[in-house]
Amino acid sequence: MSQTIHRGIKALIDEANAEIETVSAADAINIAKNGDVVIVDIRDPREIERDGRIPGAFSCTRGMLEFWIDPASPYAKPVFQQDKKFIFHCAGGMRSALAAKTAQDMGLKPVAHMGGGFAAWRDAGGPVEKVEPKKKA
């Protein structure tokens, strides 16, 4: 039996983009120099190890986002309780649009996502730092 998906990923991303702020990579590079912003990297740790990361970015996998944002959650992270702007990014800009919308819907503010993701940041000349793989015990 096949599934019938009524709202596919394209619709979800289009809806998210209609409701959230999108910043360009060039703007994000400039904004990142400001101490009033948190760049949130929602990529998988393997992507970060393979491609590097934005210096100073906070890493939060997409699967833990809601749990880390909610101060009532046993998994809450203090970074999300700050009075700062949160700019989400992923590899290409799709997951971060969904993450930013979720964060905004939860009440986190101000929230934006970086159009084009990490690839756009790198292509715009943003700084990238190499990440060493975690050693397995």
PDB file of C-alpha atoms in Angstrom:
ATOM      1  CA  MET A   1       0.000   0.000   0.000  1.00  0.00           C
ATOM      2  CA  SER A   2       1.461   3.360  -0.970  1.00  0.00           C
ATOM      3  CA  GLN A   3       1.117   6.480   1.132  1.00  0.00           C
ATOM      4  CA  THR A   4      -0.650   9.658   0.022  1.00  0.00           C
ATOM      5  CA  ILE A   5       1.195  12.697   1.275  1.00  0.00           C
ATOM      6  CA  HIS A   6      -1.061  15.760   1.291  1.00  0.00           C
ATOM      7  CA  ARG A   7       1.520  18.374   2.305  1.00  0.00           C
ATOM      8  CA  GLY A   8       4.928  17.495   0.947  1.00  0.00           C
ATOM      9  CA  ILE A   9       8.306  18.950   1.808  1.00  0.00           C
ATOM     10  CA  LYS A  10       8.076  21.629  -0.893  1.00  0.00           C
ATOM     11  CA  ALA A  11       4.804  22.933   0.562  1.00  0.00           C
ATOM     12  CA  LEU A  12       6.197  22.857   4.092  1.00  0.00           C
ATOM     13  CA  ILE A  13       9.329  24.780   3.066  1.00  0.00           C
ATOM     14  CA  ASP A  14       7.296  27.304   1.044  1.00  0.00           C
ATOM     15  CA  GLU A  15       5.006  27.869   4.042  1.00  0.00           C
ATOM     16  CA  ALA A  16       7.989  28.313   6.352  1.00  0.00           C
ATOM     17  CA  ASN A  17       9.704  30.763   4.011  1.00  0.00           C
ATOM     18  CA  ALA A  18       6.501  32.826   3.818  1.00  0.00           C
ATOM     19  CA  GLU A  19       6.448  33.226   7.606  1.00  0.00           C
ATOM     20  CA  ILE A  20      10.084  33.658   8.617  1.00  0.00           C
ATOM     21  CA  GLU A  21      12.839  36.149   7.941  1.00  0.00           C
ATOM     22  CA  THR A  22      15.490  34.992   5.494  1.00  0.00           C
ATOM     23  CA  VAL A  23      18.918  36.613   5.581  1.00  0.00           C
ATOM     24  CA  SER A  24      21.442  36.270   2.792  1.00  0.00           C
ATOM     25  CA  ALA A  25      24.796  34.666   3.476  1.00  0.00           C
ATOM     26  CA  ALA A  26      26.534  38.009   2.875  1.00  0.00           C
ATOM     27  CA  ASP A  27      24.284  39.684   5.449  1.00  0.00           C
ATOM     28  CA  ALA A  28      24.758  36.795   7.873  1.00  0.00           C
ATOM     29  CA  ILE A  29      28.540  37.170   7.596  1.00  0.00           C
ATOM     30  CA  ASN A  30      28.227  40.808   8.676  1.00  0.00           C
ATOM     31  CA  ILE A  31      25.592  40.104  11.331  1.00  0.00           C
ATOM     32  CA  ALA A  32      27.750  37.325  12.814  1.00  0.00           C
ATOM     33  CA  LYS A  33      30.344  39.927  13.795  1.00  0.00           C
ATOM     34  CA  ASN A  34      27.755  41.381  16.181  1.00  0.00           C
ATOM     35  CA  GLY A  35      27.628  39.921  19.694  1.00  0.00           C
ATOM     36  CA  ASP A  36      23.817  40.043  19.698  1.00  0.00           C
ATOM     37  CA  VAL A  37      23.339  37.042  17.423  1.00  0.00           C
ATOM     38  CA  VAL A  38      23.567  33.275  17.758  1.00  0.00           C
ATOM     39  CA  ILE A  39      24.239  31.312  14.587  1.00  0.00           C
ATOM     40  CA  VAL A  40      22.585  27.917  15.045  1.00  0.00           C
ATOM     41  CA  ASP A  41      23.954  25.077  12.926  1.00  0.00           C
ATOM     42  CA  ILE A  42      21.330  22.335  12.634  1.00  0.00           C
ATOM     43  CA  ARG A  43      23.356  20.032  10.402  1.00  0.00           C
ATOM     44  CA  ASP A  44      24.199  16.508  11.413  1.00  0.00           C
ATOM     45  CA  PRO A  45      27.578  16.174  13.199  1.00  0.00           C
ATOM     46  CA  ARG A  46      28.926  14.131  10.247  1.00  0.00           C
ATOM     47  CA  GLU A  47      28.205  17.054   7.912  1.00  0.00           C
ATOM     48  CA  ILE A  48      30.018  19.434  10.239  1.00  0.00           C
ATOM     49  CA  GLU A  49      33.041  17.125  10.471  1.00  0.00           C
ATOM     50  CA  ARG A  50      33.116  16.732   6.682  1.00  0.00           C
ATOM     51  CA  ASP A  51      32.550  20.368   5.640  1.00  0.00           C
ATOM     52  CA  GLY A  52      33.623  22.467   8.622  1.00  0.00           C
ATOM     53  CA  ARG A  53      31.595  24.996  10.557  1.00  0.00           C
ATOM     54  CA  ILE A  54      31.005  28.688  11.041  1.00  0.00           C
ATOM     55  CA  PRO A  55      33.299  29.849  13.849  1.00  0.00           C
ATOM     56  CA  GLY A  56      31.313  30.368  17.041  1.00  0.00           C
ATOM     57  CA  ALA A  57      28.151  28.706  15.715  1.00  0.00           C
ATOM     58  CA  PHE A  58      26.083  26.698  18.170  1.00  0.00           C
ATOM     59  CA  SER A  59      25.474  23.155  16.981  1.00  0.00           C
ATOM     60  CA  CYS A  60      21.982  21.752  17.516  1.00  0.00           C
ATOM     61  CA  THR A  61      20.816  18.799  15.498  1.00  0.00           C
ATOM     62  CA  ARG A  62      17.359  19.210  13.989  1.00  0.00           C
ATOM     63  CA  GLY A  63      16.024  16.326  16.066  1.00  0.00           C
ATOM     64  CA  MET A  64      16.786  18.016  19.409  1.00  0.00           C
ATOM     65  CA  LEU A  65      15.705  21.550  18.451  1.00  0.00           C
ATOM     66  CA  GLU A  66      12.335  21.699  20.223  1.00  0.00           C
ATOM     67  CA  PHE A  67      13.741  20.017  23.330  1.00  0.00           C
ATOM     68  CA  TRP A  68      16.695  22.396  23.576  1.00  0.00           C
ATOM     69  CA  ILE A  69      14.594  25.545  22.989  1.00  0.00           C
ATOM     70  CA  ASP A  70      11.878  24.858  25.581  1.00  0.00           C
ATOM     71  CA  PRO A  71      13.042  26.062  29.019  1.00  0.00           C
ATOM     72  CA  ALA A  72      10.617  23.583  30.642  1.00  0.00           C
ATOM     73  CA  SER A  73      12.314  20.649  28.907  1.00  0.00           C
ATOM     74  CA  PRO A  74      14.823  18.562  30.849  1.00  0.00           C
ATOM     75  CA  TYR A  75      17.096  19.023  27.797  1.00  0.00           C
ATOM     76  CA  ALA A  76      16.826  22.853  27.632  1.00  0.00           C
ATOM     77  CA  LYS A  77      20.015  24.661  26.651  1.00  0.00           C
ATOM     78  CA  PRO A  78      20.828  28.070  28.159  1.00  0.00           C
ATOM     79  CA  VAL A  79      21.923  29.392  24.755  1.00  0.00           C
ATOM     80  CA  PHE A  80      18.266  29.517  23.697  1.00  0.00           C
ATOM     81  CA  GLN A  81      17.297  31.566  26.764  1.00  0.00           C
ATOM     82  CA  GLN A  82      19.432  34.534  25.701  1.00  0.00           C
ATOM     83  CA  ASP A  83      18.045  37.829  24.485  1.00  0.00           C
ATOM     84  CA  LYS A  84      19.679  37.574  21.077  1.00  0.00           C
ATOM     85  CA  LYS A  85      18.720  37.041  17.455  1.00  0.00           C
ATOM     86  CA  PHE A  86      18.902  33.424  16.314  1.00  0.00           C
ATOM     87  CA  ILE A  87      19.921  32.691  12.727  1.00  0.00           C
ATOM     88  CA  PHE A  88      19.499  29.052  11.767  1.00  0.00           C
ATOM     89  CA  HIS A  89      21.408  27.378   8.974  1.00  0.00           C
ATOM     90  CA  CYS A  90      21.780  23.932   7.475  1.00  0.00           C
ATOM     91  CA  ALA A  91      23.670  22.768   4.386  1.00  0.00           C
ATOM     92  CA  GLY A  92      21.447  24.315   1.726  1.00  0.00           C
ATOM     93  CA  GLY A  93      18.646  26.243   3.408  1.00  0.00           C
ATOM     94  CA  MET A  94      15.735  23.808   3.509  1.00  0.00           C
ATOM     95  CA  ARG A  95      16.050  22.275   6.989  1.00  0.00           C
ATOM     96  CA  SER A  96      16.902  25.648   8.478  1.00  0.00           C
ATOM     97  CA  ALA A  97      13.712  27.187   7.071  1.00  0.00           C
ATOM     98  CA  LEU A  98      11.706  24.470   8.828  1.00  0.00           C
ATOM     99  CA  ALA A  99      13.773  24.857  12.017  1.00  0.00           C
ATOM    100  CA  ALA A 100      13.381  28.642  12.084  1.00  0.00           C
ATOM    101  CA  LYS A 101       9.620  28.329  11.614  1.00  0.00           C
ATOM    102  CA  THR A 102       9.400  25.773  14.424  1.00  0.00           C
ATOM    103  CA  ALA A 103      11.481  27.977  16.731  1.00  0.00           C
ATOM    104  CA  GLN A 104       9.353  31.015  15.844  1.00  0.00           C
ATOM    105  CA  ASP A 105       6.141  29.040  16.399  1.00  0.00           C
ATOM    106  CA  MET A 106       7.448  28.025  19.831  1.00  0.00           C
ATOM    107  CA  GLY A 107       7.963  31.695  20.737  1.00  0.00           C
ATOM    108  CA  LEU A 108      11.705  32.110  20.244  1.00  0.00           C
ATOM    109  CA  LYS A 109      12.423  35.576  18.853  1.00  0.00           C
ATOM    110  CA  PRO A 110      13.832  37.138  16.879  1.00  0.00           C
ATOM    111  CA  VAL A 111      14.476  34.251  14.527  1.00  0.00           C
ATOM    112  CA  ALA A 112      15.716  34.017  10.933  1.00  0.00           C
ATOM    113  CA  HIS A 113      17.301  31.501   8.655  1.00  0.00           C
ATOM    114  CA  MET A 114      20.190  31.874   6.243  1.00  0.00           C
ATOM    115  CA  GLY A 115      19.127  31.367   2.656  1.00  0.00           C
ATOM    116  CA  GLY A 116      21.363  28.922   0.821  1.00  0.00           C
ATOM    117  CA  GLY A 117      22.765  27.527   4.054  1.00  0.00           C
ATOM    118  CA  PHE A 118      26.375  26.699   4.788  1.00  0.00           C
ATOM    119  CA  ALA A 119      27.182  26.377   1.085  1.00  0.00           C
ATOM    120  CA  ALA A 120      26.106  29.984   0.491  1.00  0.00           C
ATOM    121  CA  TRP A 121      28.108  31.142   3.534  1.00  0.00           C
ATOM    122  CA  ARG A 122      31.247  29.417   2.229  1.00  0.00           C
ATOM    123  CA  ASP A 123      30.687  30.691  -1.327  1.00  0.00           C
ATOM    124  CA  ALA A 124      30.251  34.254  -0.019  1.00  0.00           C
ATOM    125  CA  GLY A 125      33.679  34.060   1.628  1.00  0.00           C
ATOM    126  CA  GLY A 126      32.501  33.532   5.198  1.00  0.00           C
ATOM    127  CA  PRO A 127      35.046  32.094   7.596  1.00  0.00           C
ATOM    128  CA  VAL A 128      34.989  28.316   8.022  1.00  0.00           C
ATOM    129  CA  GLU A 129      36.808  26.295  10.637  1.00  0.00           C
ATOM    130  CA  LYS A 130      37.746  22.661  10.321  1.00  0.00           C
ATOM    131  CA  VAL A 131      36.235  20.268  12.842  1.00  0.00           C
ATOM    132  CA  GLU A 132      38.128  17.207  13.973  1.00  0.00           C
ATOM    133  CA  PRO A 133      36.060  14.028  14.200  1.00  0.00           C
ATOM    134  CA  LYS A 134      35.323  12.897  17.752  1.00  0.00           C
ATOM    135  CA  LYS A 135      37.481   9.975  18.756  1.00  0.00           C
ATOM    136  CA  LYS A 136      35.628   6.778  19.461  1.00  0.00           C
ATOM    137  CA  ALA A 137      36.467   5.190  22.761  1.00  0.00           C
TER     138      ALA A 137
END
